Amino acid sequence: MSQLSDLVDPAAISLQNPAATWRDAITAAGALIESTGAVDPAYTAAMIRSVEEHGPYIVIAPGFALAHSRPDASVHRTAMSVLRPQAPIVFGHESNDPVTLVVALAAADPSAHQQALAALAGILADPTRRAALDDAATPEQVLAVLGEERSASATAPSAPAATTAMTATATSAVDPDEPTVPSKNLLLTVCGNGLGTSLFLKNTAETVLGTWGWGSLLSVEATDTISAKGRAKEADAILTSGAIAQTLGEVGVPVHVIENFTSTAEVDAALRRLYAV
């Protein structure tokens, strides 16, 4: 089994859950993790507060929400739960609602779950595997999908023609017609807590840069809103959700809103605009 499936206890999978609102869904997903002893109830309350404070930024792909909060004393070990509601739920996201699948993540530390999130991003980006996850009838079938080895995407973006990261320049504003400046060789992906949805987006951005051959020359760092405001001018740009972009406001560098955090095509287009390639 993959690291991802190892983090999901069969008892933490609920299919056809009666949750009817986003609060119901997060409460139920948190209770599933609580039932395994991985977290205390305080962690579930923290996941709900994150959405109350930052909006529906956890809805990072069509029909998918990643509920999470910061590591704290209420998290005893890294774990995930999987919840599929009986009927789609509106979280308030303009383009990715309604939600048909909720994964709750509890991380014992900021780095313990990065490989698992990368594996989950691969599943969500693969239409066949995502459909298998949506259609799974038992917890065992869910774990079988989560345990599959990730394969290379057949729709991965191609490298920019005759361009290298050594000579990359970044646009000085979101408008690609604006003058360019030398790259600072850093991109920031941002979410409310810096360790859940931002890591999803970091993984997708790194996949695109790796396809371009720029992977060793541009760094991508996942961070939270507070840190991003302080570090923005160290980076070429920020990639984030619409809800978090509103929280950030004007930070002095381009802020690119990404609707589907698992879409290499969308991130590829944003980076091509940024680097004028």
PDB file of C-alpha atoms in Angstrom:
ATOM      1  CA  MET A   1       0.000   0.000   0.000  1.00  0.00           C
ATOM      2  CA  SER A   2       1.119   3.558  -0.650  1.00  0.00           C
ATOM      3  CA  GLN A   3       1.843   6.049   2.066  1.00  0.00           C
ATOM      4  CA  LEU A   4      -1.480   7.687   1.235  1.00  0.00           C
ATOM      5  CA  SER A   5      -3.598   4.610   1.866  1.00  0.00           C
ATOM      6  CA  ASP A   6      -1.609   3.897   5.028  1.00  0.00           C
ATOM      7  CA  LEU A   7      -2.880   7.179   6.478  1.00  0.00           C
ATOM      8  CA  VAL A   8      -6.548   6.314   5.977  1.00  0.00           C
ATOM      9  CA  ASP A   9      -8.038   3.850   8.469  1.00  0.00           C
ATOM     10  CA  PRO A  10     -10.989   1.892   7.008  1.00  0.00           C
ATOM     11  CA  ALA A  11     -13.020   3.163   9.966  1.00  0.00           C
ATOM     12  CA  ALA A  12     -12.333   6.732   8.778  1.00  0.00           C
ATOM     13  CA  ILE A  13     -14.172   6.249   5.471  1.00  0.00           C
ATOM     14  CA  SER A  14     -17.853   7.179   5.219  1.00  0.00           C
ATOM     15  CA  LEU A  15     -19.747   6.694   1.966  1.00  0.00           C
ATOM     16  CA  GLN A  16     -23.279   8.054   1.489  1.00  0.00           C
ATOM     17  CA  ASN A  17     -22.847  10.269   4.553  1.00  0.00           C
ATOM     18  CA  PRO A  18     -25.970  12.295   5.493  1.00  0.00           C
ATOM     19  CA  ALA A  19     -24.052  15.588   5.878  1.00  0.00           C
ATOM     20  CA  ALA A  20     -26.056  18.391   4.232  1.00  0.00           C
ATOM     21  CA  THR A  21     -23.927  21.524   4.791  1.00  0.00           C
ATOM     22  CA  TRP A  22     -20.227  22.259   4.666  1.00  0.00           C
ATOM     23  CA  ARG A  23     -20.131  22.473   8.473  1.00  0.00           C
ATOM     24  CA  ASP A  24     -21.858  19.097   8.695  1.00  0.00           C
ATOM     25  CA  ALA A  25     -19.352  17.614   6.268  1.00  0.00           C
ATOM     26  CA  ILE A  26     -16.268  18.916   8.090  1.00  0.00           C
ATOM     27  CA  THR A  27     -17.738  17.917  11.450  1.00  0.00           C
ATOM     28  CA  ALA A  28     -18.400  14.397  10.191  1.00  0.00           C
ATOM     29  CA  ALA A  29     -15.003  14.097   8.470  1.00  0.00           C
ATOM     30  CA  GLY A  30     -13.294  15.262  11.659  1.00  0.00           C
ATOM     31  CA  ALA A  31     -15.297  12.812  13.759  1.00  0.00           C
ATOM     32  CA  LEU A  32     -14.066   9.996  11.532  1.00  0.00           C
ATOM     33  CA  ILE A  33     -10.449  10.873  12.344  1.00  0.00           C
ATOM     34  CA  GLU A  34     -11.345  11.317  16.006  1.00  0.00           C
ATOM     35  CA  SER A  35     -12.764   7.782  16.038  1.00  0.00           C
ATOM     36  CA  THR A  36      -9.324   6.381  15.191  1.00  0.00           C
ATOM     37  CA  GLY A  37      -7.656   8.236  18.070  1.00  0.00           C
ATOM     38  CA  ALA A  38      -5.546  10.403  15.736  1.00  0.00           C
ATOM     39  CA  VAL A  39      -7.024  13.732  16.879  1.00  0.00           C
ATOM     40  CA  ASP A  40      -9.096  15.325  19.626  1.00  0.00           C
ATOM     41  CA  PRO A  41     -12.397  17.163  18.951  1.00  0.00           C
ATOM     42  CA  ALA A  42     -10.531  20.473  19.152  1.00  0.00           C
ATOM     43  CA  TYR A  43      -8.951  19.728  15.789  1.00  0.00           C
ATOM     44  CA  THR A  44     -12.323  19.369  14.085  1.00  0.00           C
ATOM     45  CA  ALA A  45     -13.355  22.741  15.522  1.00  0.00           C
ATOM     46  CA  ALA A  46     -10.122  24.253  14.159  1.00  0.00           C
ATOM     47  CA  MET A  47     -10.882  22.943  10.652  1.00  0.00           C
ATOM     48  CA  ILE A  48     -14.261  24.665  10.741  1.00  0.00           C
ATOM     49  CA  ARG A  49     -12.728  27.936  11.991  1.00  0.00           C
ATOM     50  CA  SER A  50     -10.285  27.905   9.073  1.00  0.00           C
ATOM     51  CA  VAL A  51     -13.159  28.035   6.587  1.00  0.00           C
ATOM     52  CA  GLU A  52     -15.000  30.626   8.643  1.00  0.00           C
ATOM     53  CA  GLU A  53     -11.891  32.828   8.606  1.00  0.00           C
ATOM     54  CA  HIS A  54     -10.644  32.290   5.049  1.00  0.00           C
ATOM     55  CA  GLY A  55     -13.698  31.226   3.069  1.00  0.00           C
ATOM     56  CA  PRO A  56     -14.069  28.089   0.894  1.00  0.00           C
ATOM     57  CA  TYR A  57     -10.386  27.944  -0.073  1.00  0.00           C
ATOM     58  CA  ILE A  58     -10.342  24.246   0.822  1.00  0.00           C
ATOM     59  CA  VAL A  59     -12.435  23.462  -2.299  1.00  0.00           C
ATOM     60  CA  ILE A  60      -9.385  23.082  -4.498  1.00  0.00           C
ATOM     61  CA  ALA A  61     -10.730  21.072  -7.446  1.00  0.00           C
ATOM     62  CA  PRO A  62     -14.155  20.514  -8.998  1.00  0.00           C
ATOM     63  CA  GLY A  63     -16.253  18.651  -6.450  1.00  0.00           C
ATOM     64  CA  PHE A  64     -13.389  18.184  -3.966  1.00  0.00           C
ATOM     65  CA  ALA A  65     -12.626  19.762  -0.584  1.00  0.00           C
ATOM     66  CA  LEU A  66      -9.528  19.214   1.576  1.00  0.00           C
ATOM     67  CA  ALA A  67     -10.419  20.080   5.172  1.00  0.00           C
ATOM     68  CA  HIS A  68      -7.437  20.750   7.442  1.00  0.00           C
ATOM     69  CA  SER A  69      -5.905  23.006  10.052  1.00  0.00           C
ATOM     70  CA  ARG A  70      -2.477  23.617  11.589  1.00  0.00           C
ATOM     71  CA  PRO A  71      -0.597  20.938  13.549  1.00  0.00           C
ATOM     72  CA  ASP A  72      -1.161  21.430  17.281  1.00  0.00           C
ATOM     73  CA  ALA A  73      -1.496  19.484  20.521  1.00  0.00           C
ATOM     74  CA  SER A  74      -4.872  18.109  19.408  1.00  0.00           C
ATOM     75  CA  VAL A  75      -3.179  16.055  16.647  1.00  0.00           C
ATOM     76  CA  HIS A  76      -1.596  12.834  17.937  1.00  0.00           C
ATOM     77  CA  ARG A  77      -0.530  11.396  14.584  1.00  0.00           C
ATOM     78  CA  THR A  78      -0.888  12.178  10.902  1.00  0.00           C
ATOM     79  CA  ALA A  79      -4.115  10.753   9.492  1.00  0.00           C
ATOM     80  CA  MET A  80      -6.826  11.305   6.904  1.00  0.00           C
ATOM     81  CA  SER A  81     -10.511  10.555   6.526  1.00  0.00           C
ATOM     82  CA  VAL A  82     -12.647  10.236   3.399  1.00  0.00           C
ATOM     83  CA  LEU A  83     -16.288  11.351   3.308  1.00  0.00           C
ATOM     84  CA  ARG A  84     -18.696  11.129   0.407  1.00  0.00           C
ATOM     85  CA  PRO A  85     -22.054  12.828   1.066  1.00  0.00           C
ATOM     86  CA  GLN A  86     -25.372  11.421  -0.057  1.00  0.00           C
ATOM     87  CA  ALA A  87     -25.994  14.609  -2.035  1.00  0.00           C
ATOM     88  CA  PRO A  88     -23.563  17.269  -3.336  1.00  0.00           C
ATOM     89  CA  ILE A  89     -22.846  20.068  -0.845  1.00  0.00           C
ATOM     90  CA  VAL A  90     -22.438  23.781  -1.541  1.00  0.00           C
ATOM     91  CA  PHE A  91     -19.346  25.210   0.162  1.00  0.00           C
ATOM     92  CA  GLY A  92     -19.595  28.625  -1.491  1.00  0.00           C
ATOM     93  CA  HIS A  93     -16.855  28.235  -4.091  1.00  0.00           C
ATOM     94  CA  GLU A  94     -17.643  30.060  -7.338  1.00  0.00           C
ATOM     95  CA  SER A  95     -16.314  27.437  -9.744  1.00  0.00           C
ATOM     96  CA  ASN A  96     -15.679  24.165  -7.877  1.00  0.00           C
ATOM     97  CA  ASP A  97     -19.032  23.710  -6.114  1.00  0.00           C
ATOM     98  CA  PRO A  98     -20.872  21.496  -5.394  1.00  0.00           C
ATOM     99  CA  VAL A  99     -18.609  19.191  -3.397  1.00  0.00           C
ATOM    100  CA  THR A 100     -19.044  15.436  -3.760  1.00  0.00           C
ATOM    101  CA  LEU A 101     -15.902  14.291  -1.928  1.00  0.00           C
ATOM    102  CA  VAL A 102     -14.298  15.574   1.278  1.00  0.00           C
ATOM    103  CA  VAL A 103     -10.916  14.481   2.602  1.00  0.00           C
ATOM    104  CA  ALA A 104      -9.945  15.674   6.078  1.00  0.00           C
ATOM    105  CA  LEU A 105      -6.240  15.884   6.867  1.00  0.00           C
ATOM    106  CA  ALA A 106      -4.648  16.006  10.304  1.00  0.00           C
ATOM    107  CA  ALA A 107      -0.887  16.548  10.156  1.00  0.00           C
ATOM    108  CA  ALA A 108       1.338  15.924  13.159  1.00  0.00           C
ATOM    109  CA  ASP A 109       3.985  18.217  11.678  1.00  0.00           C
ATOM    110  CA  PRO A 110       4.317  20.406   8.576  1.00  0.00           C
ATOM    111  CA  SER A 111       6.207  17.820   6.499  1.00  0.00           C
ATOM    112  CA  ALA A 112       4.808  14.435   7.551  1.00  0.00           C
ATOM    113  CA  HIS A 113       2.145  14.304   4.852  1.00  0.00           C
ATOM    114  CA  GLN A 114       3.714  15.841   1.750  1.00  0.00           C
ATOM    115  CA  GLN A 115       4.156  12.576  -0.156  1.00  0.00           C
ATOM    116  CA  ALA A 116       0.589  11.551   0.671  1.00  0.00           C
ATOM    117  CA  LEU A 117      -0.796  14.841  -0.632  1.00  0.00           C
ATOM    118  CA  ALA A 118       1.231  14.493  -3.813  1.00  0.00           C
ATOM    119  CA  ALA A 119      -0.258  11.020  -4.327  1.00  0.00           C
ATOM    120  CA  LEU A 120      -3.775  12.335  -3.680  1.00  0.00           C
ATOM    121  CA  ALA A 121      -3.230  15.174  -6.148  1.00  0.00           C
ATOM    122  CA  GLY A 122      -2.277  12.580  -8.753  1.00  0.00           C
ATOM    123  CA  ILE A 123      -5.509  10.660  -8.169  1.00  0.00           C
ATOM    124  CA  LEU A 124      -7.691  13.761  -8.421  1.00  0.00           C
ATOM    125  CA  ALA A 125      -5.943  14.876 -11.612  1.00  0.00           C
ATOM    126  CA  ASP A 126      -6.579  11.498 -13.279  1.00  0.00           C
ATOM    127  CA  PRO A 127     -10.220  11.319 -14.495  1.00  0.00           C
ATOM    128  CA  THR A 128     -10.267   7.521 -14.391  1.00  0.00           C
ATOM    129  CA  ARG A 129      -8.980   7.256 -10.837  1.00  0.00           C
ATOM    130  CA  ARG A 130     -11.161  10.135  -9.635  1.00  0.00           C
ATOM    131  CA  ALA A 131     -14.197   8.372 -11.103  1.00  0.00           C
ATOM    132  CA  ALA A 132     -13.160   5.164  -9.351  1.00  0.00           C
ATOM    133  CA  LEU A 133     -12.985   7.071  -6.070  1.00  0.00           C
ATOM    134  CA  ASP A 134     -16.428   8.579  -6.671  1.00  0.00           C
ATOM    135  CA  ASP A 135     -17.913   5.181  -7.549  1.00  0.00           C
ATOM    136  CA  ALA A 136     -16.296   3.104  -4.794  1.00  0.00           C
ATOM    137  CA  ALA A 137     -18.997   1.202  -2.892  1.00  0.00           C
ATOM    138  CA  THR A 138     -16.971   0.080   0.130  1.00  0.00           C
ATOM    139  CA  PRO A 139     -14.069   1.371   2.240  1.00  0.00           C
ATOM    140  CA  GLU A 140     -11.940  -1.413   0.815  1.00  0.00           C
ATOM    141  CA  GLN A 141     -12.548  -0.143  -2.718  1.00  0.00           C
ATOM    142  CA  VAL A 142     -11.607   3.388  -1.634  1.00  0.00           C
ATOM    143  CA  LEU A 143      -8.346   2.097  -0.142  1.00  0.00           C
ATOM    144  CA  ALA A 144      -7.629   0.161  -3.338  1.00  0.00           C
ATOM    145  CA  VAL A 145      -7.834   3.389  -5.365  1.00  0.00           C
ATOM    146  CA  LEU A 146      -5.693   5.272  -2.846  1.00  0.00           C
ATOM    147  CA  GLY A 147      -3.129   2.488  -2.910  1.00  0.00           C
ATOM    148  CA  GLU A 148      -2.579   2.475  -6.672  1.00  0.00           C
ATOM    149  CA  GLU A 149       0.779   3.634  -7.935  1.00  0.00           C
ATOM    150  CA  ARG A 150       0.716   7.067  -9.520  1.00  0.00           C
ATOM    151  CA  SER A 151       1.350   7.105 -13.257  1.00  0.00           C
ATOM    152  CA  ALA A 152       2.613   9.948 -15.401  1.00  0.00           C
ATOM    153  CA  SER A 153      -0.146  12.181 -16.749  1.00  0.00           C
ATOM    154  CA  ALA A 154      -0.850  11.791 -20.437  1.00  0.00           C
ATOM    155  CA  THR A 155      -1.878  15.463 -20.556  1.00  0.00           C
ATOM    156  CA  ALA A 156       1.242  16.927 -18.964  1.00  0.00           C
ATOM    157  CA  PRO A 157       2.137  20.312 -20.471  1.00  0.00           C
ATOM    158  CA  SER A 158       5.016  20.575 -22.916  1.00  0.00           C
ATOM    159  CA  ALA A 159       8.153  22.595 -22.281  1.00  0.00           C
ATOM    160  CA  PRO A 160       8.310  26.176 -23.579  1.00  0.00           C
ATOM    161  CA  ALA A 161      10.128  26.233 -26.884  1.00  0.00           C
ATOM    162  CA  ALA A 162      13.739  27.443 -26.875  1.00  0.00           C
ATOM    163  CA  THR A 163      13.504  28.840 -23.338  1.00  0.00           C
ATOM    164  CA  THR A 164      15.535  28.091 -20.223  1.00  0.00           C
ATOM    165  CA  ALA A 165      15.008  29.056 -16.597  1.00  0.00           C
ATOM    166  CA  MET A 166      18.498  30.550 -16.543  1.00  0.00           C
ATOM    167  CA  THR A 167      17.181  33.485 -18.566  1.00  0.00           C
ATOM    168  CA  ALA A 168      13.641  33.545 -17.160  1.00  0.00           C
ATOM    169  CA  THR A 169      12.034  36.893 -16.472  1.00  0.00           C
ATOM    170  CA  ALA A 170       8.869  37.592 -14.564  1.00  0.00           C
ATOM    171  CA  THR A 171       6.212  40.064 -15.591  1.00  0.00           C
ATOM    172  CA  SER A 172       5.942  43.040 -13.269  1.00  0.00           C
ATOM    173  CA  ALA A 173       2.153  42.691 -13.191  1.00  0.00           C
ATOM    174  CA  VAL A 174      -0.464  40.072 -14.046  1.00  0.00           C
ATOM    175  CA  ASP A 175      -0.863  41.616 -17.514  1.00  0.00           C
ATOM    176  CA  PRO A 176       1.618  39.718 -19.737  1.00  0.00           C
ATOM    177  CA  ASP A 177       2.184  42.890 -21.822  1.00  0.00           C
ATOM    178  CA  GLU A 178       3.803  44.666 -18.873  1.00  0.00           C
ATOM    179  CA  PRO A 179       7.621  45.038 -18.779  1.00  0.00           C
ATOM    180  CA  THR A 180       9.572  42.117 -17.369  1.00  0.00           C
ATOM    181  CA  VAL A 181      12.137  41.971 -14.568  1.00  0.00           C
ATOM    182  CA  PRO A 182      14.782  39.335 -13.686  1.00  0.00           C
ATOM    183  CA  SER A 183      13.352  36.311 -11.930  1.00  0.00           C
ATOM    184  CA  LYS A 184      13.914  35.874  -8.201  1.00  0.00           C
ATOM    185  CA  ASN A 185      13.707  32.115  -8.781  1.00  0.00           C
ATOM    186  CA  LEU A 186      10.968  31.642  -6.194  1.00  0.00           C
ATOM    187  CA  LEU A 187       7.221  31.037  -6.353  1.00  0.00           C
ATOM    188  CA  LEU A 188       4.929  30.951  -3.313  1.00  0.00           C
ATOM    189  CA  THR A 189       1.797  28.813  -3.089  1.00  0.00           C
ATOM    190  CA  VAL A 190      -0.459  30.049  -0.322  1.00  0.00           C
ATOM    191  CA  CYS A 191      -3.349  28.772   1.793  1.00  0.00           C
ATOM    192  CA  GLY A 192      -4.751  29.626   5.195  1.00  0.00           C
ATOM    193  CA  ASN A 193      -2.475  27.239   7.078  1.00  0.00           C
ATOM    194  CA  GLY A 194       0.416  26.665   4.694  1.00  0.00           C
ATOM    195  CA  LEU A 195       0.340  22.878   4.846  1.00  0.00           C
ATOM    196  CA  GLY A 196      -2.732  21.535   3.059  1.00  0.00           C
ATOM    197  CA  THR A 197      -4.107  23.104  -0.079  1.00  0.00           C
ATOM    198  CA  SER A 198      -0.902  25.094  -0.654  1.00  0.00           C
ATOM    199  CA  LEU A 199       1.035  21.812  -0.789  1.00  0.00           C
ATOM    200  CA  PHE A 200      -1.409  20.526  -3.419  1.00  0.00           C
ATOM    201  CA  LEU A 201      -0.703  23.598  -5.524  1.00  0.00           C
ATOM    202  CA  LYS A 202       3.042  23.373  -4.878  1.00  0.00           C
ATOM    203  CA  ASN A 203       3.025  19.794  -6.169  1.00  0.00           C
ATOM    204  CA  THR A 204       1.201  20.809  -9.361  1.00  0.00           C
ATOM    205  CA  ALA A 205       3.511  23.774  -9.964  1.00  0.00           C
ATOM    206  CA  GLU A 206       6.575  21.582  -9.467  1.00  0.00           C
ATOM    207  CA  THR A 207       5.150  19.034 -11.907  1.00  0.00           C
ATOM    208  CA  VAL A 208       4.792  21.755 -14.545  1.00  0.00           C
ATOM    209  CA  LEU A 209       8.259  23.171 -13.910  1.00  0.00           C
ATOM    210  CA  GLY A 210       9.733  19.676 -14.047  1.00  0.00           C
ATOM    211  CA  THR A 211       8.121  19.128 -17.440  1.00  0.00           C
ATOM    212  CA  TRP A 212       9.622  22.398 -18.627  1.00  0.00           C
ATOM    213  CA  GLY A 213      13.058  21.404 -17.356  1.00  0.00           C
ATOM    214  CA  TRP A 214      12.991  24.302 -14.880  1.00  0.00           C
ATOM    215  CA  GLY A 215      12.640  22.211 -11.742  1.00  0.00           C
ATOM    216  CA  SER A 216      16.164  22.715 -10.439  1.00  0.00           C
ATOM    217  CA  LEU A 217      16.205  26.429 -11.182  1.00  0.00           C
ATOM    218  CA  LEU A 218      12.954  27.683  -9.663  1.00  0.00           C
ATOM    219  CA  SER A 219      11.891  26.904  -6.105  1.00  0.00           C
ATOM    220  CA  VAL A 220       8.271  26.580  -5.054  1.00  0.00           C
ATOM    221  CA  GLU A 221       7.442  27.063  -1.376  1.00  0.00           C
ATOM    222  CA  ALA A 222       4.094  26.454   0.331  1.00  0.00           C
ATOM    223  CA  THR A 223       3.207  28.956   3.023  1.00  0.00           C
ATOM    224  CA  ASP A 224       0.335  30.561   4.927  1.00  0.00           C
ATOM    225  CA  THR A 225      -1.260  33.973   4.465  1.00  0.00           C
ATOM    226  CA  ILE A 226       0.658  35.720   7.239  1.00  0.00           C
ATOM    227  CA  SER A 227       4.053  34.504   6.044  1.00  0.00           C
ATOM    228  CA  ALA A 228       3.147  35.204   2.419  1.00  0.00           C
ATOM    229  CA  LYS A 229       2.471  38.874   3.154  1.00  0.00           C
ATOM    230  CA  GLY A 230       5.917  39.216   4.707  1.00  0.00           C
ATOM    231  CA  ARG A 231       7.746  37.243   2.014  1.00  0.00           C
ATOM    232  CA  ALA A 232       5.855  38.237  -1.113  1.00  0.00           C
ATOM    233  CA  LYS A 233       8.542  40.539  -2.483  1.00  0.00           C
ATOM    234  CA  GLU A 234      11.104  37.723  -2.274  1.00  0.00           C
ATOM    235  CA  ALA A 235       9.118  35.840  -4.921  1.00  0.00           C
ATOM    236  CA  ASP A 236       8.218  36.263  -8.582  1.00  0.00           C
ATOM    237  CA  ALA A 237       4.537  35.657  -7.834  1.00  0.00           C
ATOM    238  CA  ILE A 238       1.995  33.998  -5.596  1.00  0.00           C
ATOM    239  CA  LEU A 239      -0.285  31.165  -6.722  1.00  0.00           C
ATOM    240  CA  THR A 240      -3.395  30.733  -4.599  1.00  0.00           C
ATOM    241  CA  SER A 241      -7.190  30.475  -4.495  1.00  0.00           C
ATOM    242  CA  GLY A 242      -9.624  33.323  -5.046  1.00  0.00           C
ATOM    243  CA  ALA A 243     -10.620  33.347  -1.365  1.00  0.00           C
ATOM    244  CA  ILE A 244      -7.018  33.592  -0.173  1.00  0.00           C
ATOM    245  CA  ALA A 245      -6.185  36.204  -2.829  1.00  0.00           C
ATOM    246  CA  GLN A 246      -8.855  38.434  -1.295  1.00  0.00           C
ATOM    247  CA  THR A 247      -7.364  37.877   2.150  1.00  0.00           C
ATOM    248  CA  LEU A 248      -3.880  38.760   0.915  1.00  0.00           C
ATOM    249  CA  GLY A 249      -4.879  41.947  -0.881  1.00  0.00           C
ATOM    250  CA  GLU A 250      -2.083  43.956  -2.547  1.00  0.00           C
ATOM    251  CA  VAL A 251       1.293  42.403  -1.755  1.00  0.00           C
ATOM    252  CA  GLY A 252       3.532  44.005  -4.376  1.00  0.00           C
ATOM    253  CA  VAL A 253       3.876  40.985  -6.684  1.00  0.00           C
ATOM    254  CA  PRO A 254       1.443  39.273  -9.077  1.00  0.00           C
ATOM    255  CA  VAL A 255      -1.122  37.042  -7.387  1.00  0.00           C
ATOM    256  CA  HIS A 256      -2.414  34.374  -9.775  1.00  0.00           C
ATOM    257  CA  VAL A 257      -5.722  32.753  -8.819  1.00  0.00           C
ATOM    258  CA  ILE A 258      -5.847  29.036  -9.608  1.00  0.00           C
ATOM    259  CA  GLU A 259      -9.296  27.434  -9.583  1.00  0.00           C
ATOM    260  CA  ASN A 260      -8.282  23.767  -9.920  1.00  0.00           C
ATOM    261  CA  PHE A 261      -5.181  23.033  -7.843  1.00  0.00           C
ATOM    262  CA  THR A 262      -4.725  19.653  -9.544  1.00  0.00           C
ATOM    263  CA  SER A 263      -4.796  21.043 -13.109  1.00  0.00           C
ATOM    264  CA  THR A 264      -1.360  21.122 -14.697  1.00  0.00           C
ATOM    265  CA  ALA A 265      -2.920  22.875 -17.708  1.00  0.00           C
ATOM    266  CA  GLU A 266      -4.228  25.774 -15.604  1.00  0.00           C
ATOM    267  CA  VAL A 267      -0.972  26.187 -13.680  1.00  0.00           C
ATOM    268  CA  ASP A 268       1.022  25.872 -16.911  1.00  0.00           C
ATOM    269  CA  ALA A 269      -0.989  28.721 -18.446  1.00  0.00           C
ATOM    270  CA  ALA A 270      -0.469  30.913 -15.373  1.00  0.00           C
ATOM    271  CA  LEU A 271       3.290  30.329 -15.377  1.00  0.00           C
ATOM    272  CA  ARG A 272       3.556  30.987 -19.111  1.00  0.00           C
ATOM    273  CA  ARG A 273       1.861  34.358 -18.540  1.00  0.00           C
ATOM    274  CA  LEU A 274       4.137  35.116 -15.605  1.00  0.00           C
ATOM    275  CA  TYR A 275       7.377  34.254 -17.411  1.00  0.00           C
ATOM    276  CA  ALA A 276       6.225  35.448 -20.856  1.00  0.00           C
ATOM    277  CA  VAL A 277       7.024  32.103 -22.525  1.00  0.00           C
TER     278      VAL A 277
END
